[in-house]
Amino acid sequence: MAVEGRLAWIVVGGAGLLAGLALPPLGCPPLAWLALAVLWAACAQGPSRPLLLGSGLWGGLAVLLSHHWLLGLHPLDWIGVPLPLSLPLCGLLLLFCAALGGLLVAGWAWLAAWLGPHRGSTVLLLSGVWGLAEVLLAQGPLFWLGLGAAPLPHDRPLAGLAVLGGGGLLAAVQVLLGWGLWRVVVPPTRRLRRLAGWLLLVLVLHGAGAALLAGEPSAAEASERVLVLQPAIPTREKQSAAARRRLELLLQGAMEEAVRRQAAVVVLPEGALGLEPRLARPAPVELLSGGFRWHEGPGGPEQRSALLRFAPGEQQASGGVDKHRLVPLGEWVPLGGWWRWSGLSAVGGVEPGAPSRLLPRPDGSVAAAICYEISDGHALAAASRQGAIWLLASANLDPYPLMLQRQFEALVQLRAIETGRWLVSAANTGPSLLVNPQGRVTSSLAPGRAGMALFEPRLRAGLTPYGRFGEALLIGLVGVSALLRWRTGRPGGRAESASEAEGQLHQGEAQKPDQGEE
């Protein structure tokens, strides 16, 4: 691609917007491939200041479009932020995320230009690096939605590759297919042959993913009856007496319904029981509910957001798993330990729990993701290795718009595919649903309205390749491709770059008379 000046900025900026649009809730991988093809074309021009600025623009606009639901936090007066500062603070948070995305993409593009994007080993290396970067970002303090989620919800066959290497491998595949699309357009000859090869690769990848999704055991599986309550109580009203009374009545009705329908466990979403998680009466069946509890830390008592477990006959929780990834500003303040600060959260300062997502239960452990911990497939795969037989996603997601619910649903589908587990999602305003190991939503509640539903996740103990080995396949890809790239000639070394060699080849071909090959 040889565009310059203002047109180049328009093309690169438009490609960044395409990348953001390709992510859930739309979930359209071909748009991502086209956007990545433009990015690869920019890298082919070599490392330069325009490349850094252009690729940074690409990454920043992609994040701006895919994460603009952050503006739905406004107004923040319910967590103590003065109203005049609310919208600017939300805007600054969105701009910070966009700037971070721009910096990361710019760094990757510089590496791609320095190594030379024409070599096969470079392409495999950079694809793997992108995938591993998404895995690491998903374990950070910010909600991460990257190219690994692009195939969902509409391209489940391609998403089936997550059985082998998780969301990181899916991200690497998107980058690889974007490179292939660029290579179809760039050379002046052999375009039809390259196009046929690229289309064949797309078909093979989809066929492999579909085959992996079809690998469900034929033997009958036991199941567990889980009643999910979706309260749909606005977060801004949760601490009011009327809201607490309404939740108490909803919970009482859910418990009675659970007994009537012989459910083994009732599930409530994140933060449902508030600051004083004591039941008004003993639970007739097991209850798993979001709430808060105190933990004795090294510096004294620490308040933690948790998914609490109430055994039948109990009014107070006897177990649970604490939230590990806290919401910035709302639950966690950077360097907050350096001064007296209770946080901006209505519940005060909250401390993170242990990284493990395993919630032990007498009837079988589950892997629990609280809020946007659902973006971290690595942690849920680890919990599956530790014995979790189904997955539970507990979230609030209010006052965020419906767009975030759709993104959350796509991540829920991805986590079920990666681990080969049934997944139950319980959220305050949605999505509350049941997903099978093929990533298909089998039951759900309408978003934004109070309701309850009986889900029956099947209990599975087997492990997928990703559940067993994690990112080993992706790490191996990066290691092998890095070795091959080093052996075929380091940047600036004596080996001639592939781009120069190929350019000379095409120049020679152009001087020959047309043989009518294509």
mmCIF file of N, CA and C in Angstrom, residues 238 268-271 369-372 393-398 408 425-431:
data_model
loop_
_atom_site.group_PDB
_atom_site.id
_atom_site.type_symbol
_atom_site.label_atom_id
_atom_site.label_comp_id
_atom_site.label_asym_id
_atom_site.label_seq_id
_atom_site.Cartn_x
_atom_site.Cartn_y
_atom_site.Cartn_z
ATOM 1 N N LYS A 238 -28.837 0.505 45.316
ATOM 2 C CA LYS A 238 -28.660 -0.738 46.066
ATOM 3 C C LYS A 238 -28.641 -0.553 47.576
ATOM 4 N N LEU A 268 -26.844 -15.658 43.001
ATOM 5 C CA LEU A 268 -27.095 -14.223 42.882
ATOM 6 C C LEU A 268 -25.844 -13.540 42.338
ATOM 7 N N PRO A 269 -26.002 -12.380 41.692
ATOM 8 C CA PRO A 269 -24.846 -11.735 41.041
ATOM 9 C C PRO A 269 -23.917 -11.022 42.006
ATOM 10 N N GLU A 270 -22.874 -10.460 41.461
ATOM 11 C CA GLU A 270 -21.856 -9.713 42.197
ATOM 12 C C GLU A 270 -22.474 -8.607 43.047
ATOM 13 N N GLY A 271 -22.043 -8.550 44.325
ATOM 14 C CA GLY A 271 -22.451 -7.466 45.210
ATOM 15 C C GLY A 271 -23.894 -7.472 45.644
ATOM 16 N N ALA A 369 -15.568 -16.400 38.106
ATOM 17 C CA ALA A 369 -15.052 -15.134 37.598
ATOM 18 C C ALA A 369 -15.996 -14.033 38.051
ATOM 19 N N ILE A 370 -15.461 -13.052 38.785
ATOM 20 C CA ILE A 370 -16.271 -11.959 39.302
ATOM 21 C C ILE A 370 -16.029 -10.728 38.428
ATOM 22 N N CYS A 371 -17.110 -10.203 37.869
ATOM 23 C CA CYS A 371 -17.058 -9.013 37.014
ATOM 24 C C CYS A 371 -16.142 -9.286 35.818
ATOM 25 N N TYR A 372 -15.218 -8.355 35.492
ATOM 26 C CA TYR A 372 -14.446 -8.537 34.272
ATOM 27 C C TYR A 372 -13.240 -9.452 34.455
ATOM 28 N N ALA A 393 -19.864 -17.173 36.162
ATOM 29 C CA ALA A 393 -19.529 -15.761 35.977
ATOM 30 C C ALA A 393 -20.540 -14.928 36.746
ATOM 31 N N SER A 394 -20.055 -14.137 37.702
ATOM 32 C CA SER A 394 -20.910 -13.304 38.546
ATOM 33 C C SER A 394 -20.560 -11.842 38.297
ATOM 34 N N ALA A 395 -21.544 -11.031 37.923
ATOM 35 C CA ALA A 395 -21.248 -9.653 37.545
ATOM 36 C C ALA A 395 -22.400 -8.727 37.912
ATOM 37 N N ASN A 396 -22.106 -7.441 37.885
ATOM 38 C CA ASN A 396 -23.134 -6.413 38.102
ATOM 39 C C ASN A 396 -23.496 -5.769 36.761
ATOM 40 N N LEU A 397 -22.534 -5.098 36.118
ATOM 41 C CA LEU A 397 -22.668 -4.493 34.791
ATOM 42 C C LEU A 397 -23.711 -3.390 34.722
ATOM 43 N N ASP A 398 -24.132 -2.864 35.828
ATOM 44 C CA ASP A 398 -24.967 -1.669 35.854
ATOM 45 C C ASP A 398 -24.130 -0.557 36.479
ATOM 46 N N PHE A 408 -19.529 -8.940 27.234
ATOM 47 C CA PHE A 408 -19.393 -9.892 28.321
ATOM 48 C C PHE A 408 -19.891 -11.271 27.873
ATOM 49 N N SER A 425 -23.844 -17.793 33.827
ATOM 50 C CA SER A 425 -23.612 -16.372 34.071
ATOM 51 C C SER A 425 -24.790 -15.807 34.850
ATOM 52 N N ALA A 426 -24.485 -15.118 35.962
ATOM 53 C CA ALA A 426 -25.506 -14.470 36.781
ATOM 54 C C ALA A 426 -25.123 -13.008 36.928
ATOM 55 N N ALA A 427 -25.924 -12.112 36.376
ATOM 56 C CA ALA A 427 -25.620 -10.684 36.403
ATOM 57 C C ALA A 427 -26.838 -9.893 36.878
ATOM 58 N N ASN A 428 -26.579 -8.757 37.465
ATOM 59 C CA ASN A 428 -27.641 -7.941 38.058
ATOM 60 C C ASN A 428 -28.693 -7.542 37.026
ATOM 61 N N THR A 429 -28.248 -7.014 35.897
ATOM 62 C CA THR A 429 -29.172 -6.604 34.837
ATOM 63 C C THR A 429 -28.975 -7.420 33.562
ATOM 64 N N GLY A 430 -28.159 -8.457 33.615
ATOM 65 C CA GLY A 430 -27.844 -9.279 32.472
ATOM 66 C C GLY A 430 -26.380 -9.096 32.069
ATOM 67 N N PRO A 431 -25.830 -10.045 31.301
ATOM 68 C CA PRO A 431 -26.497 -11.242 30.795
ATOM 69 C C PRO A 431 -26.499 -12.389 31.816
#
